[in-house]
PDB file of N, CA, C and O in Angstrom:
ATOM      1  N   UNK A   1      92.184 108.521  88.774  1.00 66.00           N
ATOM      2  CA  UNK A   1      90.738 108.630  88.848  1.00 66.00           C
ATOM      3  C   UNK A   1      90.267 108.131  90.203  1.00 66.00           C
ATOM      4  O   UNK A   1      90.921 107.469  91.009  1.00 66.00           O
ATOM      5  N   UNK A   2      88.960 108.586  90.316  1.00 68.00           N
ATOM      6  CA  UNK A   2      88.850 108.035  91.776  1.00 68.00           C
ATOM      7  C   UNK A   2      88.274 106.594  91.736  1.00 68.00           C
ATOM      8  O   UNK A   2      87.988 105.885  92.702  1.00 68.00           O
ATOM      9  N   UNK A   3      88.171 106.330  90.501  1.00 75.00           N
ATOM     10  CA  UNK A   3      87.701 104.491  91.211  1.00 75.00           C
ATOM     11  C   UNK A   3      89.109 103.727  91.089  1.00 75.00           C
ATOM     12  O   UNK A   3      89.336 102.754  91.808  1.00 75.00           O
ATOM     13  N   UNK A   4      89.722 104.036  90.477  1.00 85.00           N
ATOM     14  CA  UNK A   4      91.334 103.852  91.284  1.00 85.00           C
ATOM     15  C   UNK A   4      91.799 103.967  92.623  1.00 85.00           C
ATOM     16  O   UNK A   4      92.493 103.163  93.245  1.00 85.00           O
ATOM     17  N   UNK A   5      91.320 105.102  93.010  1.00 85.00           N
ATOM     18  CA  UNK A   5      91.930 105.590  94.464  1.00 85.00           C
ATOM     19  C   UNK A   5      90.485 103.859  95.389  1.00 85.00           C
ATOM     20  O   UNK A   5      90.874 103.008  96.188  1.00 85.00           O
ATOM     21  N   UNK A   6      89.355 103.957  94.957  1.00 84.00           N
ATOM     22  CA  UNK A   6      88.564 103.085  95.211  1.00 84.00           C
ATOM     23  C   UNK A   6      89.072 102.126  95.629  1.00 84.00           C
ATOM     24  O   UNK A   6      89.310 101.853  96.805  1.00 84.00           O
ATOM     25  N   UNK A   7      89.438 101.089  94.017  1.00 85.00           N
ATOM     26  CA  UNK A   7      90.114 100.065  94.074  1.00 85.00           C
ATOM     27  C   UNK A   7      91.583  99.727  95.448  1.00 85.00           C
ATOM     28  O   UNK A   7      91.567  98.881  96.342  1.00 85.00           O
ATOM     29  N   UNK A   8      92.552 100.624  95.160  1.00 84.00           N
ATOM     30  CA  UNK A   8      93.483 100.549  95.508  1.00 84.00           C
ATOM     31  C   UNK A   8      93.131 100.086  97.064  1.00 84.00           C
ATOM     32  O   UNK A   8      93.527  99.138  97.743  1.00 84.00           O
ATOM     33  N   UNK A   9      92.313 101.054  97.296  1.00 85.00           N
ATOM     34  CA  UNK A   9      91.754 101.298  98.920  1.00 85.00           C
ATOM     35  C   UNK A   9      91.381  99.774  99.551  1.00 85.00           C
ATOM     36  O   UNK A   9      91.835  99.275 100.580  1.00 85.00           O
ATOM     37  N   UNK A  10      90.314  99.140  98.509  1.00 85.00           N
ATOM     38  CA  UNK A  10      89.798  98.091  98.750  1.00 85.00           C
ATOM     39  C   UNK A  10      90.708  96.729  98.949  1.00 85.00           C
ATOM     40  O   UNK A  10      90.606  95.853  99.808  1.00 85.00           O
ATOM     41  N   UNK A  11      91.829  96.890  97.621  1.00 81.00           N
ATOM     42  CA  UNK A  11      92.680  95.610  97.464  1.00 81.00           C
ATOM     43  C   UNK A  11      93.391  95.590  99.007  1.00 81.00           C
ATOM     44  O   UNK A  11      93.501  94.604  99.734  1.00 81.00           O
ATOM     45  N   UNK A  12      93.850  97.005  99.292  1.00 81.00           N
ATOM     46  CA  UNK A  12      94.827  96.973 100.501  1.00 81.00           C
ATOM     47  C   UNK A  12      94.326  96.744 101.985  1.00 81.00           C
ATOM     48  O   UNK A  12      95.022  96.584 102.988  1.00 81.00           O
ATOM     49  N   UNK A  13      92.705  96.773 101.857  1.00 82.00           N
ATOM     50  CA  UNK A  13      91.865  96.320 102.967  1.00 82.00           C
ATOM     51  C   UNK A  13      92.201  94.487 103.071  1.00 82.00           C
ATOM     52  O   UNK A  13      92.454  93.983 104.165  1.00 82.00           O
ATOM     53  N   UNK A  14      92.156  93.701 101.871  1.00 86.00           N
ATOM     54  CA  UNK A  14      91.710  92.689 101.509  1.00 86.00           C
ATOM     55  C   UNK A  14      92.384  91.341 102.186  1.00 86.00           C
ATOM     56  O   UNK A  14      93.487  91.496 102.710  1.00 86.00           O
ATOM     57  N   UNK A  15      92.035  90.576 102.198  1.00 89.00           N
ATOM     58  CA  UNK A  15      92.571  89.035 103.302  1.00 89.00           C
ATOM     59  C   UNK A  15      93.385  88.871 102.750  1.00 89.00           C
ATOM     60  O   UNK A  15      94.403  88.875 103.442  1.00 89.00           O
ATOM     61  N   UNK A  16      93.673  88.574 100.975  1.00 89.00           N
ATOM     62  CA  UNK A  16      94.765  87.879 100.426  1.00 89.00           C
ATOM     63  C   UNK A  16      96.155  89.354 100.691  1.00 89.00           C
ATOM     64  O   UNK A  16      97.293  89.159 101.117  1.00 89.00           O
ATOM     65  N   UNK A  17      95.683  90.433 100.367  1.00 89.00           N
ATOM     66  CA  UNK A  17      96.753  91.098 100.683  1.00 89.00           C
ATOM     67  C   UNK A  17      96.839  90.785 102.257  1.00 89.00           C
ATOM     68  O   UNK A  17      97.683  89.913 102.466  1.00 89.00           O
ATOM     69  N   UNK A  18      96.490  91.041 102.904  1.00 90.00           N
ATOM     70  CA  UNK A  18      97.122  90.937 104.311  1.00 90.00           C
ATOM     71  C   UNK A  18      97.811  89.810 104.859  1.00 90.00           C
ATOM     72  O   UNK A  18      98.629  89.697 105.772  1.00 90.00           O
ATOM     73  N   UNK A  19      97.108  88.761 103.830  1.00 92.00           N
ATOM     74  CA  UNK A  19      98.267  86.846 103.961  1.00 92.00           C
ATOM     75  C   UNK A  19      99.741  87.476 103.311  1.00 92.00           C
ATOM     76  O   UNK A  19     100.774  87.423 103.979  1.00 92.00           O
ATOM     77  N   UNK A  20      99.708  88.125 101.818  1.00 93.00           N
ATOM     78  CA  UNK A  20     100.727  87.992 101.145  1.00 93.00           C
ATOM     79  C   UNK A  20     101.704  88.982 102.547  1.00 93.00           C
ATOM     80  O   UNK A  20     102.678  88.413 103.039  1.00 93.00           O
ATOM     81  N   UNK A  21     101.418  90.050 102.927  1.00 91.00           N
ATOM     82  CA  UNK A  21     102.371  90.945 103.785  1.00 91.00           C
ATOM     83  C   UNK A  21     103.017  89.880 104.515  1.00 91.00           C
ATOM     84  O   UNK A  21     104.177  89.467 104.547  1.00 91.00           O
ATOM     85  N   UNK A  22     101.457  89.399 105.356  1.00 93.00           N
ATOM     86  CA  UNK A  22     102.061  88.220 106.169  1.00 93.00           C
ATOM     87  C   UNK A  22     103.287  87.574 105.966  1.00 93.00           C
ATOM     88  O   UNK A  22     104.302  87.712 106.648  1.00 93.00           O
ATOM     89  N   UNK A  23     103.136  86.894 105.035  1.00 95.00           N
ATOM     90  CA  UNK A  23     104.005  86.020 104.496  1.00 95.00           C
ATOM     91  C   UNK A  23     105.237  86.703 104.201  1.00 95.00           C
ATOM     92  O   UNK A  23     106.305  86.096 104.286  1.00 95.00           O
ATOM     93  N   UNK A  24     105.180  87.968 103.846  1.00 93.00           N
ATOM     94  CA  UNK A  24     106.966  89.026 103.427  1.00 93.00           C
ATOM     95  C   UNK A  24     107.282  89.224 104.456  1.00 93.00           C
ATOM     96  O   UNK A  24     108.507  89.228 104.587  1.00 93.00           O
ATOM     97  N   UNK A  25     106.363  89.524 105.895  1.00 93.00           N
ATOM     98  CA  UNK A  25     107.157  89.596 106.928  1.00 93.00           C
ATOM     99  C   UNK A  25     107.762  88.794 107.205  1.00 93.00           C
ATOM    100  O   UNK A  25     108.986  88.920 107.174  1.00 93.00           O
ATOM    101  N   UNK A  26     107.245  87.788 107.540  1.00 95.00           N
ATOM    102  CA  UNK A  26     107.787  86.053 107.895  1.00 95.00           C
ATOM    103  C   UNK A  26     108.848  85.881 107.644  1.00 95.00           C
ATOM    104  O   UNK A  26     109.733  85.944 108.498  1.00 95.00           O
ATOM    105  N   UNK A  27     109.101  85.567 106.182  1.00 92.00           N
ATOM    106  CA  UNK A  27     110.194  85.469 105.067  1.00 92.00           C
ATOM    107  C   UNK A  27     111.218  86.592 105.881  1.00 92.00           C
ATOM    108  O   UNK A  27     112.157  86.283 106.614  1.00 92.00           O
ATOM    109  N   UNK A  28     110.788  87.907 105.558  1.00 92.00           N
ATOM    110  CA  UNK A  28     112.001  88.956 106.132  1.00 92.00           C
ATOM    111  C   UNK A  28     112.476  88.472 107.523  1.00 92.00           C
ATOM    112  O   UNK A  28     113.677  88.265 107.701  1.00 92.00           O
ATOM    113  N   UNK A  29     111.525  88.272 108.574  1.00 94.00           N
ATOM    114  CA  UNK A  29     112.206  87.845 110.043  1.00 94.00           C
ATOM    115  C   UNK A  29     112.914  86.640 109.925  1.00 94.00           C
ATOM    116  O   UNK A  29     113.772  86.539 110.803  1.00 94.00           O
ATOM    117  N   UNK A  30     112.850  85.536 109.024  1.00 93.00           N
ATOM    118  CA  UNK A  30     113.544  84.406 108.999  1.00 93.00           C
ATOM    119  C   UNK A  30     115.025  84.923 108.354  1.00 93.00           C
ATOM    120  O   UNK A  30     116.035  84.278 108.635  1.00 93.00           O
ATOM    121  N   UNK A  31     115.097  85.938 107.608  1.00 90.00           N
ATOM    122  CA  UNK A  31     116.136  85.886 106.470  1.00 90.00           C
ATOM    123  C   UNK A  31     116.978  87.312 107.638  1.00 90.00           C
ATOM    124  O   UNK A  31     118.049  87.665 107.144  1.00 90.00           O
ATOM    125  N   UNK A  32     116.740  87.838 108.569  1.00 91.00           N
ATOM    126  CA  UNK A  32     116.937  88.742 109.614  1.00 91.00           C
ATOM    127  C   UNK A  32     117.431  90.267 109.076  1.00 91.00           C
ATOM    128  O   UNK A  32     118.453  90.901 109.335  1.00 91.00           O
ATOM    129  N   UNK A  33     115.925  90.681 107.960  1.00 91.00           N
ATOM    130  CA  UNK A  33     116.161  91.844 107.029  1.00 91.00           C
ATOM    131  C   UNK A  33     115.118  92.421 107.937  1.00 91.00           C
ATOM    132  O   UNK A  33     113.940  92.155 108.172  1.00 91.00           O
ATOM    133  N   UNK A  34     116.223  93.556 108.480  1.00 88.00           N
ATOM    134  CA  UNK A  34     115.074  94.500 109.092  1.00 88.00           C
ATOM    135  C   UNK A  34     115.224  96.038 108.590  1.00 88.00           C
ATOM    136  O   UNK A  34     115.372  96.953 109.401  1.00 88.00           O
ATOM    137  N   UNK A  35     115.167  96.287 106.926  1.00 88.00           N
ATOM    138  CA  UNK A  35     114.808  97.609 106.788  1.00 88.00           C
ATOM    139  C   UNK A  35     114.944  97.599 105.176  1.00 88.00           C
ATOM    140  O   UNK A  35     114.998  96.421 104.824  1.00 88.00           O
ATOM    141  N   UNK A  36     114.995  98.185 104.430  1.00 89.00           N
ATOM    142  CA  UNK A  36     114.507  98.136 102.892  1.00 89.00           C
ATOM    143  C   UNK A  36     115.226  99.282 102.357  1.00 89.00           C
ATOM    144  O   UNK A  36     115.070 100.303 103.026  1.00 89.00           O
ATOM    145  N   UNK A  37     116.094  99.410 101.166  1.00 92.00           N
ATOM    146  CA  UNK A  37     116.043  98.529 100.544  1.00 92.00           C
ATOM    147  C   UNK A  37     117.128  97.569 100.977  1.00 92.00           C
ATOM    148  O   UNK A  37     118.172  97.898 101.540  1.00 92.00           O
ATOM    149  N   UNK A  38     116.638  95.941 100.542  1.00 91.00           N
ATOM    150  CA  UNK A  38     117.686  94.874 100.533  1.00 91.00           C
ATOM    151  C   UNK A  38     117.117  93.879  99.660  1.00 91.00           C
ATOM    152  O   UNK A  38     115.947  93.528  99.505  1.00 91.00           O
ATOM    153  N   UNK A  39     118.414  93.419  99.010  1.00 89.00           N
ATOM    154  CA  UNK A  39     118.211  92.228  98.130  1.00 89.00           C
ATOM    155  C   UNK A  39     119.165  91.622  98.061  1.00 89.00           C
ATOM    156  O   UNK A  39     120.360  91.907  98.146  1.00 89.00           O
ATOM    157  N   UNK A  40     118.381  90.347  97.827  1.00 87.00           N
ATOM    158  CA  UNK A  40     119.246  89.047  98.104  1.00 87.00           C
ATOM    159  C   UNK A  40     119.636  88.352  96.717  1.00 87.00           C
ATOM    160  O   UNK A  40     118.547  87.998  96.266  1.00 87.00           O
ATOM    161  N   UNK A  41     120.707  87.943  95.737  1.00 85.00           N
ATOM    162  CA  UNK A  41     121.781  88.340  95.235  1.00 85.00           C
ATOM    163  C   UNK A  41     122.194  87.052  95.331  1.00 85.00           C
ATOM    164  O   UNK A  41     123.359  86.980  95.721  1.00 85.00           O
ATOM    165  N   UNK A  42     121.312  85.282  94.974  1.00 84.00           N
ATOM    166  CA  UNK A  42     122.126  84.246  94.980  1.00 84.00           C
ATOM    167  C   UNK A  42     122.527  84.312  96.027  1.00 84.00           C
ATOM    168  O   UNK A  42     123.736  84.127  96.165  1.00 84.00           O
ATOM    169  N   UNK A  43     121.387  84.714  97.671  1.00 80.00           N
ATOM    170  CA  UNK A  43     122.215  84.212  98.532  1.00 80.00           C
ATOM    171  C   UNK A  43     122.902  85.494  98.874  1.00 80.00           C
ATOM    172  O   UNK A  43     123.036  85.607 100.093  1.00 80.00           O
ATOM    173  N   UNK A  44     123.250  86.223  98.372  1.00 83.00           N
ATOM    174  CA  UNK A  44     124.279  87.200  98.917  1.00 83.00           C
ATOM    175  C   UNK A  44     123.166  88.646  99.255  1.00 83.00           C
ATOM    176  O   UNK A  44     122.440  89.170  98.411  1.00 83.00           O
ATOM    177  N   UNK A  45     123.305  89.087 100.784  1.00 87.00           N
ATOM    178  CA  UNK A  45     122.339  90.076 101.301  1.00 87.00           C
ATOM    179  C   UNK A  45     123.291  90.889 100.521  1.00 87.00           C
ATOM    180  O   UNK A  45     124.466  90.612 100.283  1.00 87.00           O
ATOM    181  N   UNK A  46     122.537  92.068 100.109  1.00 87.00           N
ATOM    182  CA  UNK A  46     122.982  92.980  99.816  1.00 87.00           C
ATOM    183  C   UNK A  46     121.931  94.234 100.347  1.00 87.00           C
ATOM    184  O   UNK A  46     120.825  94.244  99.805  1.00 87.00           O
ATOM    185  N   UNK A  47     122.210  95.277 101.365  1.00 89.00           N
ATOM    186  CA  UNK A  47     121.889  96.062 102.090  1.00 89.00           C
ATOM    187  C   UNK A  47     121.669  97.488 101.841  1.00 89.00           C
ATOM    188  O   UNK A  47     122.674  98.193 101.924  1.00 89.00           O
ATOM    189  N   UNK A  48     120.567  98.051 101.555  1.00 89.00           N
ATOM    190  CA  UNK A  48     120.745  99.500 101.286  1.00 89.00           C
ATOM    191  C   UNK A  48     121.053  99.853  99.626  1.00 89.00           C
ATOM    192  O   UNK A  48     121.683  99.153  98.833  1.00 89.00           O
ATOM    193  N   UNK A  49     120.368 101.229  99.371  1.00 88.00           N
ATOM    194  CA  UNK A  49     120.291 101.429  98.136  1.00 88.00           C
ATOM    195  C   UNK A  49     122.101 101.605  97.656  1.00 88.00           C
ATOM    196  O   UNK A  49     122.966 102.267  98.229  1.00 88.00           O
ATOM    197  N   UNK A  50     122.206 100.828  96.535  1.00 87.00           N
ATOM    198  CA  UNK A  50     123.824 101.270  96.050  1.00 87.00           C
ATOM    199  C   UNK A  50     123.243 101.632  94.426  1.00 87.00           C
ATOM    200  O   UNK A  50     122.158 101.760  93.857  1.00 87.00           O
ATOM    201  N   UNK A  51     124.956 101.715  94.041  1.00 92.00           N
ATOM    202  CA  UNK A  51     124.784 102.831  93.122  1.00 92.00           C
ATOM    203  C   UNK A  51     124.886 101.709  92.119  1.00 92.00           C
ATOM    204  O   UNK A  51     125.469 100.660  92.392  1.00 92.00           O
ATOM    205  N   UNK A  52     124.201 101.988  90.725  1.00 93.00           N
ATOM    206  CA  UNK A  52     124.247 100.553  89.774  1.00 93.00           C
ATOM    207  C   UNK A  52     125.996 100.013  89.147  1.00 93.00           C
ATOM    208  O   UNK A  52     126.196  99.060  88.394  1.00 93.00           O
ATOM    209  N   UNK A  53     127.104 100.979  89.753  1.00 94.00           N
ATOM    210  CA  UNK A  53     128.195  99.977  89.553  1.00 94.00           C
ATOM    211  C   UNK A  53     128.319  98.845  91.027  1.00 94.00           C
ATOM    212  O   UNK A  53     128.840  97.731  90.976  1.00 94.00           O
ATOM    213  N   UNK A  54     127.837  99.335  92.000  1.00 91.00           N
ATOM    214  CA  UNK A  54     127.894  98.694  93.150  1.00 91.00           C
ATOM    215  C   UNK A  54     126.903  97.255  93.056  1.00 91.00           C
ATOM    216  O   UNK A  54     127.180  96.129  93.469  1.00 91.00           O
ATOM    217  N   UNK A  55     126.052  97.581  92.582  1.00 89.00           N
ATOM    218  CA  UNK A  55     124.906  96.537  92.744  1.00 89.00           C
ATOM    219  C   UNK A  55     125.434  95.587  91.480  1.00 89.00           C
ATOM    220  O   UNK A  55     125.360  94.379  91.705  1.00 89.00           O
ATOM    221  N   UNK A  56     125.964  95.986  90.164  1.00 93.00           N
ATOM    222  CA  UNK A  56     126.684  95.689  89.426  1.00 93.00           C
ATOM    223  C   UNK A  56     128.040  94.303  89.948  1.00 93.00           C
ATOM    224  O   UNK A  56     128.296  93.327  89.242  1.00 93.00           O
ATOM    225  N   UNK A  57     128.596  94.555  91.084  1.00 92.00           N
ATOM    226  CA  UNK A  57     129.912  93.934  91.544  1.00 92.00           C
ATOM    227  C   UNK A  57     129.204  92.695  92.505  1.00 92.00           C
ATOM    228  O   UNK A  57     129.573  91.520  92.505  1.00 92.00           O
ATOM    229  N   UNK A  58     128.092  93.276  93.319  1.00 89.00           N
ATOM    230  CA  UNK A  58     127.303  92.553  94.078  1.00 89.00           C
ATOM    231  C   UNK A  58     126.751  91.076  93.290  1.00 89.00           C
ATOM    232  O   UNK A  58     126.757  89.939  93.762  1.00 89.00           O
ATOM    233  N   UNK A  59     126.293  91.522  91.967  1.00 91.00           N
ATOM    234  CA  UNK A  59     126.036  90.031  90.717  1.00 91.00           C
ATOM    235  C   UNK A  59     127.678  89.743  90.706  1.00 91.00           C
ATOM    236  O   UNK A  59     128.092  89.094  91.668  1.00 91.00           O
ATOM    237  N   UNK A  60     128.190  89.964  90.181  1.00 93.00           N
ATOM    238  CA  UNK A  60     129.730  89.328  89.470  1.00 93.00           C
ATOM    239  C   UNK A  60     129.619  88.649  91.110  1.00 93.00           C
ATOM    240  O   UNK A  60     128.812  87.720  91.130  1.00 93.00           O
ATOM    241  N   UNK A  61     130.159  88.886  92.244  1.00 90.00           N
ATOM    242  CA  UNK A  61     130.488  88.411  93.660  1.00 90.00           C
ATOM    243  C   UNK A  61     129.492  87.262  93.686  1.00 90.00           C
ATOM    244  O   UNK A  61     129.987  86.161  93.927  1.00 90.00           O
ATOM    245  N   UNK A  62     127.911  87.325  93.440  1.00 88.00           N
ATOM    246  CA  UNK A  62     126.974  85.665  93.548  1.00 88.00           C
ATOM    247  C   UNK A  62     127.826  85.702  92.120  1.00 88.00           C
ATOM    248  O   UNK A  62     128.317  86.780  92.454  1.00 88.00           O
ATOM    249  N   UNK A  63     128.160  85.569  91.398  1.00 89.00           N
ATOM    250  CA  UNK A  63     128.329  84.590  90.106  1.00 89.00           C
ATOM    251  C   UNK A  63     129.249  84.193  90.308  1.00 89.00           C
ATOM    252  O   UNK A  63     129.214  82.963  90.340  1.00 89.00           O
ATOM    253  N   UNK A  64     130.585  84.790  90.564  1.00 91.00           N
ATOM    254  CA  UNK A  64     131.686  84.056  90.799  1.00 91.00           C
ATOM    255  C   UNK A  64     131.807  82.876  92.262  1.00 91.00           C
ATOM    256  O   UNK A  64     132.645  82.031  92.578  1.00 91.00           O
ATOM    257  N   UNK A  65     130.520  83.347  92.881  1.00 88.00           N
ATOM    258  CA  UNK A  65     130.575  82.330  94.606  1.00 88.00           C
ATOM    259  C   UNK A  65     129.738  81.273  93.511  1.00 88.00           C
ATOM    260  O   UNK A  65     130.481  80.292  93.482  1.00 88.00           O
ATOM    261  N   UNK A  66     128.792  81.042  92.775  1.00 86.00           N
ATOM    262  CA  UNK A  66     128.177  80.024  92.416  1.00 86.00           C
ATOM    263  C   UNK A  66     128.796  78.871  91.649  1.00 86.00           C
ATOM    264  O   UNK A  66     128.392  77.713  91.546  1.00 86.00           O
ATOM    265  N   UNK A  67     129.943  79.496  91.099  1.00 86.00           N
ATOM    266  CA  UNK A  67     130.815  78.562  90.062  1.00 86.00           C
ATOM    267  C   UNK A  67     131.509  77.268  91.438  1.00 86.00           C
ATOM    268  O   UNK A  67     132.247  76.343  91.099  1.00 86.00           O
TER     269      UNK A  67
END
């Protein structure tokens, strides 16, 4: 609907959104993630879309480093 398209428009104008980006950039330049997808895995970067047995081995690998 369009007061959706409204809303959406407005939130993404808004200060607190533009702190929160802020702040994901930050976070990303400290953690030295420069492109998406990536997730971090207990610590363990894990880079680029994988396939759910891959991302699968990526948990077992933080679980077995955490023991």
């Amino acid at each position: 609907a369009a007061s959706d398209v409204y809303k959406r428009q407005k939130d993404a104008a808004s200060d607190k959104t533009a702190r929160i980006i802020a702040q994901d950039l930050d976070d990303a330049k400290k953690l030295k993630i420069d492109g998406t997808p990536c997730f971090l895995v207990n610590g363990l970067m894990v880079r680029g879309a994988l396939s759910e047995p891959l991302f699968e081995a990526a948990v077992d690998i933080a679980l077995e480093a955490a023991r």
